[in-house]
Steps between C-alpha positions, in 0.01 A plus 500: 500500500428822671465519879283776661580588877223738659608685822092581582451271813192260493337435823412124513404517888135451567351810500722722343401429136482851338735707744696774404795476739507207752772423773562147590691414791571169699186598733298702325335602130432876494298588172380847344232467241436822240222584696760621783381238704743286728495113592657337733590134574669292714605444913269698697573350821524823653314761296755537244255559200336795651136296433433525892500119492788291611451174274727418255345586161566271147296753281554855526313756739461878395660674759505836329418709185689789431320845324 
């Protein structure tokens, strides 16, 4: 038997299927995508997603995209 450990994260969150890098956190997913575009999920009680909303999101927002 040969076991095969992978150190590549897999995003199973909703939404962040085919990031590159992703950041999960007790409050909040954070998600970059190889099109430099970033998602963001989670408590946005007060604005904390940068989407100019303040409702909690389940499926990522893109807040930014990066040159």
């Amino acid at each position: 038997n040969t076991t095969t450990s992978t150190l590549t994260p897999t995003p199973s969150y909703i939404g962040l299927s085919g990031a590159v890098e992703a950041v999960v956190g007790p409050g909040h997913r954070y998600a970059r995508f190889a099109n430099n575009v970033v998602a963001c999920s989670g408590a946005d009680n007060n604005g904390q997603l940068g989407d100019a909303q303040t409702t909690n999101q389940k499926v990522p927002v893109s807040t930014l995209t990066f040159p």
